[in-house]
Coordinates of C-alpha atoms in Angstrom, one line a residue:
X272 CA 48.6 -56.4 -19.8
X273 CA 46.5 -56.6 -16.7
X274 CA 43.0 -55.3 -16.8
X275 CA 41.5 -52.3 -14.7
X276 CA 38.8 -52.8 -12.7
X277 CA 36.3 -50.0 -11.6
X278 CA 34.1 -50.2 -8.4
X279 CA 30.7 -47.5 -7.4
X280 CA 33.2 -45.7 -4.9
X281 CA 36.5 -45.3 -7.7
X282 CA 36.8 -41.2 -8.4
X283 CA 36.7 -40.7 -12.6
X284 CA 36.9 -37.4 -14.5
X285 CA 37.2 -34.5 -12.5
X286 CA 36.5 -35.2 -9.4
X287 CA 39.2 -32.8 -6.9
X288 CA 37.1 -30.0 -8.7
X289 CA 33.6 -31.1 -8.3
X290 CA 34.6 -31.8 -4.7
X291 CA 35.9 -28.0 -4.3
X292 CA 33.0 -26.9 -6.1
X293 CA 30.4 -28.7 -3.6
X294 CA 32.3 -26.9 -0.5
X295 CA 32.9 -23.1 -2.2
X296 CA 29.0 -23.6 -3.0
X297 CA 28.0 -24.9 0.9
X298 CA 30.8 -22.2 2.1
X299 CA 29.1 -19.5 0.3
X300 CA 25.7 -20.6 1.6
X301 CA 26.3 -20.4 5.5
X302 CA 28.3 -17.1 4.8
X303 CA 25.0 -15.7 3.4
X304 CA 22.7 -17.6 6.1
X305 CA 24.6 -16.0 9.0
X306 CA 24.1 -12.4 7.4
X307 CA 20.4 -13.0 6.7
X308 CA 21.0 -12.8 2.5
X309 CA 19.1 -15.9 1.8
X310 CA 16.1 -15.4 -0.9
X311 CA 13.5 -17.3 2.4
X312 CA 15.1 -15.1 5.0
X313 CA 14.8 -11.8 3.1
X314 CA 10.7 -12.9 2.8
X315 CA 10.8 -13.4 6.2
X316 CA 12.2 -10.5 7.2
X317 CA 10.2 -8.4 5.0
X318 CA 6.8 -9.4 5.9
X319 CA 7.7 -9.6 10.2
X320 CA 8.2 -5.9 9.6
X321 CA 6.0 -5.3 7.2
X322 CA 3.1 -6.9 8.6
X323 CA 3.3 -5.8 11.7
X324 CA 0.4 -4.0 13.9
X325 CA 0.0 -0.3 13.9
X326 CA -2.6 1.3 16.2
X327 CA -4.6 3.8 14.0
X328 CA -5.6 6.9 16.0
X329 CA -8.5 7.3 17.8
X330 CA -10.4 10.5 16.7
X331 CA -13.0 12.0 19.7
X332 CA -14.7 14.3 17.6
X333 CA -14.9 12.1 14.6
X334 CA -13.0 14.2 12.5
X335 CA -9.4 14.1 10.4
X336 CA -6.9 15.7 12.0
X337 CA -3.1 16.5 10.5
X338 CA -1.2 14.0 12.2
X339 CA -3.4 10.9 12.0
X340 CA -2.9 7.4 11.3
X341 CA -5.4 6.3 9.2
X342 CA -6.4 3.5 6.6
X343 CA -7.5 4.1 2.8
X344 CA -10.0 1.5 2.4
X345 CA -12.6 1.5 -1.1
X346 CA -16.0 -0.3 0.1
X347 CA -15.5 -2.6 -3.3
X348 CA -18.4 -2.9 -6.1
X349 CA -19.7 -5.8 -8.5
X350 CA -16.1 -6.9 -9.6
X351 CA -14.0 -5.8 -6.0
X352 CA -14.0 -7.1 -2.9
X353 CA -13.3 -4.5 0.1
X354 CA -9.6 -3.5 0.0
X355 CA -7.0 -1.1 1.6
X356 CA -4.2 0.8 0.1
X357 CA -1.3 -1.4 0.8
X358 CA 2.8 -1.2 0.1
X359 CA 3.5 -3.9 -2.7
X360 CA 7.2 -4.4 -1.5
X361 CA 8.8 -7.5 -2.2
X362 CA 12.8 -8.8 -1.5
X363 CA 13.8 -6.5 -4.1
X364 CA 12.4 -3.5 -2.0
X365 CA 14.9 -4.3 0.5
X366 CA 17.8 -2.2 1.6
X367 CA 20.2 -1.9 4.3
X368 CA 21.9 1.9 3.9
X369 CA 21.7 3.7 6.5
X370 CA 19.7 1.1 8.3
X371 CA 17.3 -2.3 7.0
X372 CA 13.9 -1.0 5.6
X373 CA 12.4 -0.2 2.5
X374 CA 13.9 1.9 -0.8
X375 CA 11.7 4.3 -2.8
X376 CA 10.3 4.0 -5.1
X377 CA 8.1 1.2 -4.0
X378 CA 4.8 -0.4 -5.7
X379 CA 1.7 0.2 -4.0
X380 CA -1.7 -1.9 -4.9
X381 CA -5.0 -2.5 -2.9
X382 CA -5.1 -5.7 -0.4
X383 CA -8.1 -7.3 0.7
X384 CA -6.4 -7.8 4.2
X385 CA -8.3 -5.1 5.8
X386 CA -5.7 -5.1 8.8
X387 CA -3.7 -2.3 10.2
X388 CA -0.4 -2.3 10.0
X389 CA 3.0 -1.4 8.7
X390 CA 2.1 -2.0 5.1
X391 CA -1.7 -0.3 5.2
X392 CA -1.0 2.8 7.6
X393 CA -0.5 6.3 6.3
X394 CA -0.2 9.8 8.0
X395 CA -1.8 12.6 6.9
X396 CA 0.7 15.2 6.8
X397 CA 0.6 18.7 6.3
X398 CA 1.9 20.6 2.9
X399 CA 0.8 24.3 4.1
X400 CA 2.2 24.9 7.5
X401 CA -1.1 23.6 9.5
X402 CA 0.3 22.4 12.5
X403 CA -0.7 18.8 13.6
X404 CA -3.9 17.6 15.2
X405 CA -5.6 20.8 13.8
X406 CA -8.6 19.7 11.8
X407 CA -8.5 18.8 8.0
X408 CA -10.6 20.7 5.6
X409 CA -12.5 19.2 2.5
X410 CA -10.3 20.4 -0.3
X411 CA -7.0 21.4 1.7
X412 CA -3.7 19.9 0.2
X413 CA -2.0 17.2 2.8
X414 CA 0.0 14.3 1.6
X415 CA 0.5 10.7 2.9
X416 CA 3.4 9.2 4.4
X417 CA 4.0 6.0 5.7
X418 CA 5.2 5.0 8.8
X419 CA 8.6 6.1 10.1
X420 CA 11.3 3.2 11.1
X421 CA 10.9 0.2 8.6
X422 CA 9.4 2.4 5.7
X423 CA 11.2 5.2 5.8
X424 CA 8.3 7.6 5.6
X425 CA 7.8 7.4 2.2
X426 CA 5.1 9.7 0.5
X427 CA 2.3 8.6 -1.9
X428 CA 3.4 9.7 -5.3
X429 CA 1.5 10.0 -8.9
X430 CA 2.6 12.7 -12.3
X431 CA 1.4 12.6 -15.6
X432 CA 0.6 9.4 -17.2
X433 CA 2.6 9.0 -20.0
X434 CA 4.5 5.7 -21.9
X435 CA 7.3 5.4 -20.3
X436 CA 5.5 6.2 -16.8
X437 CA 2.5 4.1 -16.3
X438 CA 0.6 1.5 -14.3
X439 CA 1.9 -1.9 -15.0
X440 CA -1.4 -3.7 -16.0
X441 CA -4.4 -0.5 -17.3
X442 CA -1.6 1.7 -18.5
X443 CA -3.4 4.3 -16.2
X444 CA -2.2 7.3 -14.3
X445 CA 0.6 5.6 -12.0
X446 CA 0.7 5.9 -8.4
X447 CA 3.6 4.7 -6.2
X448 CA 5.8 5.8 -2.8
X449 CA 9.0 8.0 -3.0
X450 CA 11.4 9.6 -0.9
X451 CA 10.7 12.9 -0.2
X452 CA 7.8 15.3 -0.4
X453 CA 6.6 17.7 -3.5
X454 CA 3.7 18.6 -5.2
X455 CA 3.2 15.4 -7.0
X456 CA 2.5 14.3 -3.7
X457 CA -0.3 16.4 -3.0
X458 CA -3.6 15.2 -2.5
X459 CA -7.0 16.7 -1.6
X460 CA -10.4 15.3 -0.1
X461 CA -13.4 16.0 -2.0
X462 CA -16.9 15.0 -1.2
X463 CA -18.3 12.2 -3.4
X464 CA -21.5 13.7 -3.8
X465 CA -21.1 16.3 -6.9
X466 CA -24.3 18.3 -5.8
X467 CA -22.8 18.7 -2.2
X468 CA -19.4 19.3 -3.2
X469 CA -19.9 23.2 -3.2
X470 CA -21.6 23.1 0.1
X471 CA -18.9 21.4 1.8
X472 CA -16.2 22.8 0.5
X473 CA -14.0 24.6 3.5
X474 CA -15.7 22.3 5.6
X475 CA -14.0 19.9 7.9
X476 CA -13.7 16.0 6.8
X477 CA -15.0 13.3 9.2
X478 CA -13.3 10.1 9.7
X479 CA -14.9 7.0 8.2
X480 CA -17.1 8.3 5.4
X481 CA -17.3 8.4 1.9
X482 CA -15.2 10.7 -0.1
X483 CA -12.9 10.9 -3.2
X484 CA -8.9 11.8 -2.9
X485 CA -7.8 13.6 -5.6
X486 CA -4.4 14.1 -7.1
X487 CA -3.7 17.7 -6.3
X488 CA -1.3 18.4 -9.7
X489 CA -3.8 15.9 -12.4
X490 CA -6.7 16.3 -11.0
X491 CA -7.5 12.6 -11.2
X492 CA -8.8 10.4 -8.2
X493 CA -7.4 7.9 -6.6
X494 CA -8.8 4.4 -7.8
X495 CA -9.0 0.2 -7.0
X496 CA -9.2 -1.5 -10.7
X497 CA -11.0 -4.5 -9.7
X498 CA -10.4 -5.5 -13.5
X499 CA -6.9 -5.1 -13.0
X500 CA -5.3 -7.9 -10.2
X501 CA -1.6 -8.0 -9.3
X502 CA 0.0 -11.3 -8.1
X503 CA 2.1 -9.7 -4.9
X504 CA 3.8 -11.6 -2.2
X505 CA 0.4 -11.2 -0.4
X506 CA -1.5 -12.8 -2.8
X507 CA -3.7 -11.5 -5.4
X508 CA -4.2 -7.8 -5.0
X509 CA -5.8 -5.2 -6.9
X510 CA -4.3 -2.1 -9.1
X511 CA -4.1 1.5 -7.5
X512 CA -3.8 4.4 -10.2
X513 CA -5.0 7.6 -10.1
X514 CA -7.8 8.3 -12.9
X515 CA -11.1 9.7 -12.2
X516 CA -14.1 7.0 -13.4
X517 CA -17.5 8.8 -14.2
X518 CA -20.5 7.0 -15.4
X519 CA -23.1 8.0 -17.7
X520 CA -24.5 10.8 -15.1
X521 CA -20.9 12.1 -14.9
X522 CA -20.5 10.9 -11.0
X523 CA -17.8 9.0 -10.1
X524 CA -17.8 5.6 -9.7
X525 CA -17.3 3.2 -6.3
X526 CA -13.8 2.5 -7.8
X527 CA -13.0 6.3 -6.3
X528 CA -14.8 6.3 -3.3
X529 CA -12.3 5.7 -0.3
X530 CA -12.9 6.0 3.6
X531 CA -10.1 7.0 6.1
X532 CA -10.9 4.7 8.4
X533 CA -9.5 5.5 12.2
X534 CA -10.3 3.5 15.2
X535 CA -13.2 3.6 17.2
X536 CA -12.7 5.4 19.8
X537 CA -14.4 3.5 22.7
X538 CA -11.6 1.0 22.4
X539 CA -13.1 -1.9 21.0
X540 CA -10.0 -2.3 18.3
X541 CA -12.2 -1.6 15.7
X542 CA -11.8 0.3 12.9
X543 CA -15.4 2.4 12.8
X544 CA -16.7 4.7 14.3
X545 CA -20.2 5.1 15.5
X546 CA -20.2 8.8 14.6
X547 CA -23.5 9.8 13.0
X548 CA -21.7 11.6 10.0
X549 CA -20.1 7.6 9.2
X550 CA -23.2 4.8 10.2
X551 CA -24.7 4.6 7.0
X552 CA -20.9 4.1 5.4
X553 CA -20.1 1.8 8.3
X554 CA -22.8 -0.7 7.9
X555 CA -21.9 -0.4 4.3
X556 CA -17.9 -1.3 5.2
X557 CA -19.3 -4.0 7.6
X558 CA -21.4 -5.8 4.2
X559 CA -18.5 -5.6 1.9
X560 CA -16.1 -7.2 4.5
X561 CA -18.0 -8.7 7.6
X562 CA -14.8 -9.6 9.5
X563 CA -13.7 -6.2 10.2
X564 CA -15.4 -5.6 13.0
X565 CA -13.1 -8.8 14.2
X566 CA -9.5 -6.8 13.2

């Protein structure tokens, strides 16, 4: 009986399937290259759109005004770096009904990138009929919405803290973006000084300075948790909940105290203003991040 002889290039076992295997497998791969469903093209997609530069509005009279583009940034304490209110979108974000862009609801966390764009910009949107540009008033409900196009426009959201609804890392009052307006979305600005607050009340609310946004429906302010650090597709990033930290005085603490920053209106590109009402806060905002003044 003659003996069988095997080389390296004889085909054993089952080799006709493996074979069809390998090209169903390299088929399927350019058919989702060619419509952009690979997991690298989906980051890259995301962050070209969501990364990209937005031009914050330039206030004249140094004031807020319905209609604004503006940046949440907190001025950072002994455990947090200077951060802005960011979209935490990743590929799982993504959708393309009607069009490509984002689905609600979405993440939201604070990013030490203190660059505006897509991802950091919000408008400040009227809830009571004030028309736009007319001047926002310590105290007057507005809400924040992103940008239209890529985002959608979606609207900063928080309710009730409860267990099944909850911030991801402090178990805190949650806040995230969703799809259309209501009163969970309402916010107010309130001065961060308690012993001021009744004086300014009515008042109208200058770009670039110190202040507290408050959930309109909890009552609870909106808060960096430098304690609390997500691991994004940005990097680390900080939690964003709304709760209301006092200290022993029963005045809240740095994690509440938020500017909406604008640009500066003498064209520069910056993002402060040399407004009287915002130096001191300004020179503060220029410490905790001293490349700002480079954005």
């Amino acid at each position: 009986m003659a003996k069988m002889s095997y080389r390296a290039n004889v085909k054993i076992g089952n080799w006709t399937e493996d074979l069809r295997l390998d090209e169903d497998a390299k088929k399927e791969f350019l058919e989702k290259k060619e419509r952009g469903e690979l997991a690298a093209q989906k980051v890259d997609f995301l962050k070209q759109n969501i990364l990209s530069p937005v031009d914050l509005t330039v206030t004249s009279d140094g004031k807020l005004h319905f209609g604004d583009v503006v940046m949440l940034v907190n001025m950072g304490g002994e455990k947090r770096e200077c951060s802005a209110v960011s979209i935490n979108a990743d590929v799982n974000s993504l959708t393309k009904i009607p069009s490509p862009g984002l689905q609600a609801p979405c993440g939201i966390s604070a990013g030490r990138a203190i660059q505006p764009c897509t991802r950091t910009a919000f408008i400040i949107t009227s809830v009571d009929g004030s028309p736009d540009r007319s001047t926002l008033h310590f105290e007057q409900s507005f809400a924040l919405k992103t940008t239209s196009g890529f985002t959608r426009g979606l609207y900063l959201t928080s309710d009730r803290q409860s267990f099944q609804k909850c911030a991801k890392k402090s178990r805190l009052q949650e806040v995230n973006l969703e799809g259309g307006s209501s009163f969970l979305s309402w916010w107010k600005i309130v001065h961060f000084d308690p012993q001021e607050r009744l004086e300014y009340e009515g008042q109208p609310v200058h770009a670039n300075v110190k202040v507290l946004i408050v959930h309109c429906k909890t009552n609870q302010a909106l808060a960096a948790l430098g304690d609390h650090v997500l691991w994004t597709a940005y990097g680390n990033e900080y939690e964003v909940t709304a709760h209301t930290f006092l200290d022993s005085h029963k005045v809240e603490n740095n994690n509440n105290h938020w500017m909406l920053c604008t640009s500066d209106p003498a064209g520069n590109g910056h993002l402060l203003l040399n407004h009287p009402h915002s130096a001191a806060n300004n020179q503060e905002l220029a410490q905790a991040n001293p490349d700002i003044k480079k954005i």
